Amino acid sequence: MSNALDALGFPEEDDRVVDQDGRLGFVTCSHESDCDDLFALIAELSTSGETWEIQFQTDLAPEKMLSLTLSRHRAVVAHEQAVVPDQAEADAKGVQLPVYDLDDRVGQVSFQRAVRGAKPQEIFAEIGAGPDGRAKARIVQRSPRRVLAEAAAADEPALRAALREAIPKLMFTVGRRGPA
């Protein structure tokens, strides 16, 4: 895990990294803005072939807690559900960024210009489905948190390939708040 932390540019004195029974761990809460660092860390561990395990703890009541474990080598069951965009969030965004079409060369060049200078360790791609059924991505800067660019492609594999070409070592997360 220390190699993954180094590759992502985490400082050595990061207080979220803990030693738990001789193993390194990363502690964060789902409501903290740095939760995206957890997803980036999982992606880095997975691409390097490392094993990982996520332990969730949810407080149900003062004396009651629910614990779950997600491990890289165990099956994960999921279901697909339609997500309705949050209109308040859309209104709060204000000005909409242009969505670059990564299926054509003009869109690819324009997108590369829009993200020029962005460091892969300081950004990530939040991927989801657009209202038109195409795969969409938001390129999000970690700190200060802001959306740098939006892009779309026919499907997720094409989108990921185009993003990897434009920004090598970019980390991906699944969109949490509806369509990207």
PDB file of C-alpha atoms in Angstrom:
ATOM      1  CA  MET A   1       0.000   0.000   0.000  1.00  0.00           C
ATOM      2  CA  SER A   2       2.896   2.370   0.631  1.00  0.00           C
ATOM      3  CA  ASN A   3       3.802   2.134  -3.086  1.00  0.00           C
ATOM      4  CA  ALA A   4       0.240   3.087  -4.044  1.00  0.00           C
ATOM      5  CA  LEU A   5       0.278   6.013  -1.597  1.00  0.00           C
ATOM      6  CA  ASP A   6       3.592   7.206  -3.055  1.00  0.00           C
ATOM      7  CA  ALA A   7       2.320   6.835  -6.654  1.00  0.00           C
ATOM      8  CA  LEU A   8      -0.730   8.980  -5.828  1.00  0.00           C
ATOM      9  CA  GLY A   9       1.376  11.651  -4.118  1.00  0.00           C
ATOM     10  CA  PHE A  10       0.081  11.240  -0.551  1.00  0.00           C
ATOM     11  CA  PRO A  11       2.327  12.962   2.025  1.00  0.00           C
ATOM     12  CA  GLU A  12       4.172  10.658   4.447  1.00  0.00           C
ATOM     13  CA  GLU A  13       2.546  12.364   7.447  1.00  0.00           C
ATOM     14  CA  ASP A  14      -1.050  11.885   6.189  1.00  0.00           C
ATOM     15  CA  ASP A  15      -3.045  11.140   9.354  1.00  0.00           C
ATOM     16  CA  ARG A  16      -5.603   9.062   7.410  1.00  0.00           C
ATOM     17  CA  VAL A  17      -2.991   6.315   6.953  1.00  0.00           C
ATOM     18  CA  VAL A  18      -2.934   4.067  10.039  1.00  0.00           C
ATOM     19  CA  ASP A  19      -1.105   0.935  11.138  1.00  0.00           C
ATOM     20  CA  GLN A  20      -3.650  -1.717  12.112  1.00  0.00           C
ATOM     21  CA  ASP A  21      -2.147  -4.929  13.459  1.00  0.00           C
ATOM     22  CA  GLY A  22       0.954  -4.564  11.284  1.00  0.00           C
ATOM     23  CA  ARG A  23      -1.053  -3.704   8.123  1.00  0.00           C
ATOM     24  CA  LEU A  24      -1.484  -0.250   6.627  1.00  0.00           C
ATOM     25  CA  GLY A  25      -5.010   1.110   6.502  1.00  0.00           C
ATOM     26  CA  PHE A  26      -6.710   4.245   5.166  1.00  0.00           C
ATOM     27  CA  VAL A  27      -9.454   5.780   7.306  1.00  0.00           C
ATOM     28  CA  THR A  28     -12.127   8.119   5.945  1.00  0.00           C
ATOM     29  CA  CYS A  29     -15.848   8.791   6.327  1.00  0.00           C
ATOM     30  CA  SER A  30     -18.334   8.761   3.469  1.00  0.00           C
ATOM     31  CA  HIS A  31     -19.398  12.334   4.206  1.00  0.00           C
ATOM     32  CA  GLU A  32     -15.868  13.729   3.959  1.00  0.00           C
ATOM     33  CA  SER A  33     -14.799  15.361   0.708  1.00  0.00           C
ATOM     34  CA  ASP A  34     -11.569  13.334   0.701  1.00  0.00           C
ATOM     35  CA  CYS A  35     -13.491  10.066   0.273  1.00  0.00           C
ATOM     36  CA  ASP A  36     -12.457  10.286  -3.407  1.00  0.00           C
ATOM     37  CA  ASP A  37      -8.899   9.606  -2.269  1.00  0.00           C
ATOM     38  CA  LEU A  38     -10.116   6.210  -1.070  1.00  0.00           C
ATOM     39  CA  PHE A  39     -11.432   5.374  -4.552  1.00  0.00           C
ATOM     40  CA  ALA A  40      -8.166   6.525  -6.138  1.00  0.00           C
ATOM     41  CA  LEU A  41      -6.230   4.342  -3.679  1.00  0.00           C
ATOM     42  CA  ILE A  42      -8.373   1.287  -4.480  1.00  0.00           C
ATOM     43  CA  ALA A  43      -7.879   1.876  -8.213  1.00  0.00           C
ATOM     44  CA  GLU A  44      -4.101   2.154  -7.763  1.00  0.00           C
ATOM     45  CA  LEU A  45      -3.968  -1.030  -5.656  1.00  0.00           C
ATOM     46  CA  SER A  46      -6.102  -2.905  -8.186  1.00  0.00           C
ATOM     47  CA  THR A  47      -4.067  -1.857 -11.226  1.00  0.00           C
ATOM     48  CA  SER A  48      -0.852  -2.924  -9.518  1.00  0.00           C
ATOM     49  CA  GLY A  49      -2.307  -6.343  -8.633  1.00  0.00           C
ATOM     50  CA  GLU A  50      -2.352  -5.721  -4.870  1.00  0.00           C
ATOM     51  CA  THR A  51      -5.044  -7.144  -2.623  1.00  0.00           C
ATOM     52  CA  TRP A  52      -7.292  -4.831  -0.646  1.00  0.00           C
ATOM     53  CA  GLU A  53     -10.225  -4.989   1.722  1.00  0.00           C
ATOM     54  CA  ILE A  54     -12.723  -2.301   2.697  1.00  0.00           C
ATOM     55  CA  GLN A  55     -14.352  -2.435   6.109  1.00  0.00           C
ATOM     56  CA  PHE A  56     -17.544  -0.404   6.539  1.00  0.00           C
ATOM     57  CA  GLN A  57     -18.927   0.472   9.940  1.00  0.00           C
ATOM     58  CA  THR A  58     -22.343   2.101  10.242  1.00  0.00           C
ATOM     59  CA  ASP A  59     -23.710   3.372  13.545  1.00  0.00           C
ATOM     60  CA  LEU A  60     -27.350   2.285  13.774  1.00  0.00           C
ATOM     61  CA  ALA A  61     -27.918   3.365  17.375  1.00  0.00           C
ATOM     62  CA  PRO A  62     -25.712   4.346  20.342  1.00  0.00           C
ATOM     63  CA  GLU A  63     -25.141   0.670  21.214  1.00  0.00           C
ATOM     64  CA  LYS A  64     -25.623  -0.870  17.778  1.00  0.00           C
ATOM     65  CA  MET A  65     -23.281  -0.931  14.789  1.00  0.00           C
ATOM     66  CA  LEU A  66     -23.397  -2.708  11.428  1.00  0.00           C
ATOM     67  CA  SER A  67     -20.093  -3.922   9.924  1.00  0.00           C
ATOM     68  CA  LEU A  68     -19.546  -5.027   6.320  1.00  0.00           C
ATOM     69  CA  THR A  69     -16.436  -6.127   4.453  1.00  0.00           C
ATOM     70  CA  LEU A  70     -15.665  -5.814   0.748  1.00  0.00           C
ATOM     71  CA  SER A  71     -12.591  -7.653  -0.500  1.00  0.00           C
ATOM     72  CA  ARG A  72     -10.949  -7.621  -3.921  1.00  0.00           C
ATOM     73  CA  HIS A  73     -11.173 -11.386  -4.414  1.00  0.00           C
ATOM     74  CA  ARG A  74     -14.780 -11.885  -3.290  1.00  0.00           C
ATOM     75  CA  ALA A  75     -17.807 -11.601  -5.553  1.00  0.00           C
ATOM     76  CA  VAL A  76     -19.729  -8.346  -5.389  1.00  0.00           C
ATOM     77  CA  VAL A  77     -23.438  -8.275  -6.144  1.00  0.00           C
ATOM     78  CA  ALA A  78     -24.972  -5.082  -7.495  1.00  0.00           C
ATOM     79  CA  HIS A  79     -28.160  -4.026  -9.206  1.00  0.00           C
ATOM     80  CA  GLU A  80     -28.851  -1.300 -11.701  1.00  0.00           C
ATOM     81  CA  GLN A  81     -31.236   1.463 -10.737  1.00  0.00           C
ATOM     82  CA  ALA A  82     -32.321   4.590 -12.584  1.00  0.00           C
ATOM     83  CA  VAL A  83     -31.089   7.756 -10.899  1.00  0.00           C
ATOM     84  CA  VAL A  84     -32.972  11.025 -11.204  1.00  0.00           C
ATOM     85  CA  PRO A  85     -30.655  14.058 -11.308  1.00  0.00           C
ATOM     86  CA  ASP A  86     -30.919  16.361  -8.314  1.00  0.00           C
ATOM     87  CA  GLN A  87     -32.348  19.635  -9.689  1.00  0.00           C
ATOM     88  CA  ALA A  88     -31.056  21.655  -6.692  1.00  0.00           C
ATOM     89  CA  GLU A  89     -27.513  20.455  -7.424  1.00  0.00           C
ATOM     90  CA  ALA A  90     -27.909  21.336 -11.118  1.00  0.00           C
ATOM     91  CA  ASP A  91     -29.183  24.824 -10.210  1.00  0.00           C
ATOM     92  CA  ALA A  92     -26.315  25.325  -7.732  1.00  0.00           C
ATOM     93  CA  LYS A  93     -23.742  24.593 -10.428  1.00  0.00           C
ATOM     94  CA  GLY A  94     -24.677  27.739 -12.305  1.00  0.00           C
ATOM     95  CA  VAL A  95     -22.825  27.879 -15.619  1.00  0.00           C
ATOM     96  CA  GLN A  96     -22.692  24.560 -17.448  1.00  0.00           C
ATOM     97  CA  LEU A  97     -19.370  23.416 -18.895  1.00  0.00           C
ATOM     98  CA  PRO A  98     -19.274  22.293 -22.521  1.00  0.00           C
ATOM     99  CA  VAL A  99     -19.399  18.520 -22.965  1.00  0.00           C
ATOM    100  CA  TYR A 100     -16.574  17.422 -25.278  1.00  0.00           C
ATOM    101  CA  ASP A 101     -17.457  14.591 -27.682  1.00  0.00           C
ATOM    102  CA  LEU A 102     -14.554  12.121 -27.461  1.00  0.00           C
ATOM    103  CA  ASP A 103     -15.883  10.077 -30.395  1.00  0.00           C
ATOM    104  CA  ASP A 104     -14.469  12.583 -32.867  1.00  0.00           C
ATOM    105  CA  ARG A 105     -10.999  14.085 -33.239  1.00  0.00           C
ATOM    106  CA  VAL A 106     -12.162  17.713 -32.840  1.00  0.00           C
ATOM    107  CA  GLY A 107     -13.728  16.909 -29.463  1.00  0.00           C
ATOM    108  CA  GLN A 108     -10.618  15.002 -28.364  1.00  0.00           C
ATOM    109  CA  VAL A 109      -8.328  17.939 -29.199  1.00  0.00           C
ATOM    110  CA  SER A 110     -10.643  20.438 -27.487  1.00  0.00           C
ATOM    111  CA  PHE A 111     -10.840  18.211 -24.401  1.00  0.00           C
ATOM    112  CA  GLN A 112      -7.035  17.895 -24.242  1.00  0.00           C
ATOM    113  CA  ARG A 113      -6.790  21.696 -24.349  1.00  0.00           C
ATOM    114  CA  ALA A 114      -9.348  22.002 -21.531  1.00  0.00           C
ATOM    115  CA  VAL A 115      -7.421  19.678 -19.180  1.00  0.00           C
ATOM    116  CA  ARG A 116      -3.909  20.758 -20.209  1.00  0.00           C
ATOM    117  CA  GLY A 117      -1.748  21.243 -17.140  1.00  0.00           C
ATOM    118  CA  ALA A 118      -3.895  19.102 -14.850  1.00  0.00           C
ATOM    119  CA  LYS A 119      -1.813  16.624 -12.842  1.00  0.00           C
ATOM    120  CA  PRO A 120      -3.266  13.069 -12.729  1.00  0.00           C
ATOM    121  CA  GLN A 121      -2.668  12.779  -8.965  1.00  0.00           C
ATOM    122  CA  GLU A 122      -4.746  15.935  -8.360  1.00  0.00           C
ATOM    123  CA  ILE A 123      -7.785  14.951 -10.458  1.00  0.00           C
ATOM    124  CA  PHE A 124     -10.087  12.004 -11.109  1.00  0.00           C
ATOM    125  CA  ALA A 125     -12.829  11.116 -13.602  1.00  0.00           C
ATOM    126  CA  GLU A 126     -16.332  10.574 -12.259  1.00  0.00           C
ATOM    127  CA  ILE A 127     -18.112   8.372 -14.820  1.00  0.00           C
ATOM    128  CA  GLY A 128     -21.831   7.888 -15.266  1.00  0.00           C
ATOM    129  CA  ALA A 129     -24.566   7.711 -17.873  1.00  0.00           C
ATOM    130  CA  GLY A 130     -25.865  10.814 -19.564  1.00  0.00           C
ATOM    131  CA  PRO A 131     -29.550  11.489 -20.231  1.00  0.00           C
ATOM    132  CA  ASP A 132     -28.967  10.575 -23.887  1.00  0.00           C
ATOM    133  CA  GLY A 133     -27.664   7.081 -22.987  1.00  0.00           C
ATOM    134  CA  ARG A 134     -24.044   7.930 -23.774  1.00  0.00           C
ATOM    135  CA  ALA A 135     -21.263   7.541 -21.214  1.00  0.00           C
ATOM    136  CA  LYS A 136     -20.282  10.856 -19.605  1.00  0.00           C
ATOM    137  CA  ALA A 137     -17.382  11.866 -17.397  1.00  0.00           C
ATOM    138  CA  ARG A 138     -16.642  14.829 -15.197  1.00  0.00           C
ATOM    139  CA  ILE A 139     -12.975  15.586 -14.608  1.00  0.00           C
ATOM    140  CA  VAL A 140     -12.861  16.744 -10.988  1.00  0.00           C
ATOM    141  CA  GLN A 141     -10.001  18.508  -9.244  1.00  0.00           C
ATOM    142  CA  ARG A 142      -9.508  17.244  -5.676  1.00  0.00           C
ATOM    143  CA  SER A 143      -8.515  20.453  -3.889  1.00  0.00           C
ATOM    144  CA  PRO A 144     -10.026  22.942  -4.232  1.00  0.00           C
ATOM    145  CA  ARG A 145     -12.896  20.761  -5.355  1.00  0.00           C
ATOM    146  CA  ARG A 146     -14.209  21.794  -8.770  1.00  0.00           C
ATOM    147  CA  VAL A 147     -15.180  20.310 -12.128  1.00  0.00           C
ATOM    148  CA  LEU A 148     -12.533  21.078 -14.768  1.00  0.00           C
ATOM    149  CA  ALA A 149     -14.222  19.561 -17.843  1.00  0.00           C
ATOM    150  CA  GLU A 150     -16.977  17.231 -19.005  1.00  0.00           C
ATOM    151  CA  ALA A 151     -16.728  14.686 -21.813  1.00  0.00           C
ATOM    152  CA  ALA A 152     -18.933  12.066 -23.477  1.00  0.00           C
ATOM    153  CA  ALA A 153     -18.496   9.024 -25.712  1.00  0.00           C
ATOM    154  CA  ALA A 154     -20.707   6.311 -27.201  1.00  0.00           C
ATOM    155  CA  ASP A 155     -20.000   3.841 -24.376  1.00  0.00           C
ATOM    156  CA  GLU A 156     -17.927   3.489 -21.220  1.00  0.00           C
ATOM    157  CA  PRO A 157     -14.994   1.522 -22.736  1.00  0.00           C
ATOM    158  CA  ALA A 158     -14.579   4.129 -25.492  1.00  0.00           C
ATOM    159  CA  LEU A 159     -14.817   6.928 -22.918  1.00  0.00           C
ATOM    160  CA  ARG A 160     -12.211   5.345 -20.621  1.00  0.00           C
ATOM    161  CA  ALA A 161      -9.839   4.724 -23.552  1.00  0.00           C
ATOM    162  CA  ALA A 162     -10.117   8.330 -24.746  1.00  0.00           C
ATOM    163  CA  LEU A 163      -9.611   9.665 -21.213  1.00  0.00           C
ATOM    164  CA  ARG A 164      -6.555   7.433 -20.702  1.00  0.00           C
ATOM    165  CA  GLU A 165      -5.102   8.723 -23.973  1.00  0.00           C
ATOM    166  CA  ALA A 166      -5.674  12.351 -22.948  1.00  0.00           C
ATOM    167  CA  ILE A 167      -4.612  11.953 -19.293  1.00  0.00           C
ATOM    168  CA  PRO A 168      -2.359   8.939 -18.575  1.00  0.00           C
ATOM    169  CA  LYS A 169      -2.676   7.545 -15.012  1.00  0.00           C
ATOM    170  CA  LEU A 170      -6.108   9.138 -14.510  1.00  0.00           C
ATOM    171  CA  MET A 171      -8.168   7.512 -11.738  1.00  0.00           C
ATOM    172  CA  PHE A 172     -11.841   6.669 -12.305  1.00  0.00           C
ATOM    173  CA  THR A 173     -14.789   6.567  -9.910  1.00  0.00           C
ATOM    174  CA  VAL A 174     -18.418   5.723 -10.515  1.00  0.00           C
ATOM    175  CA  GLY A 175     -20.657   8.795 -10.373  1.00  0.00           C
ATOM    176  CA  ARG A 176     -22.383   8.995  -6.993  1.00  0.00           C
ATOM    177  CA  ARG A 177     -24.957  11.698  -7.531  1.00  0.00           C
ATOM    178  CA  GLY A 178     -26.718  10.710 -10.698  1.00  0.00           C
ATOM    179  CA  PRO A 179     -25.591  11.200 -14.285  1.00  0.00           C
ATOM    180  CA  ALA A 180     -22.121  12.596 -14.773  1.00  0.00           C
TER     181      ALA A 180
END
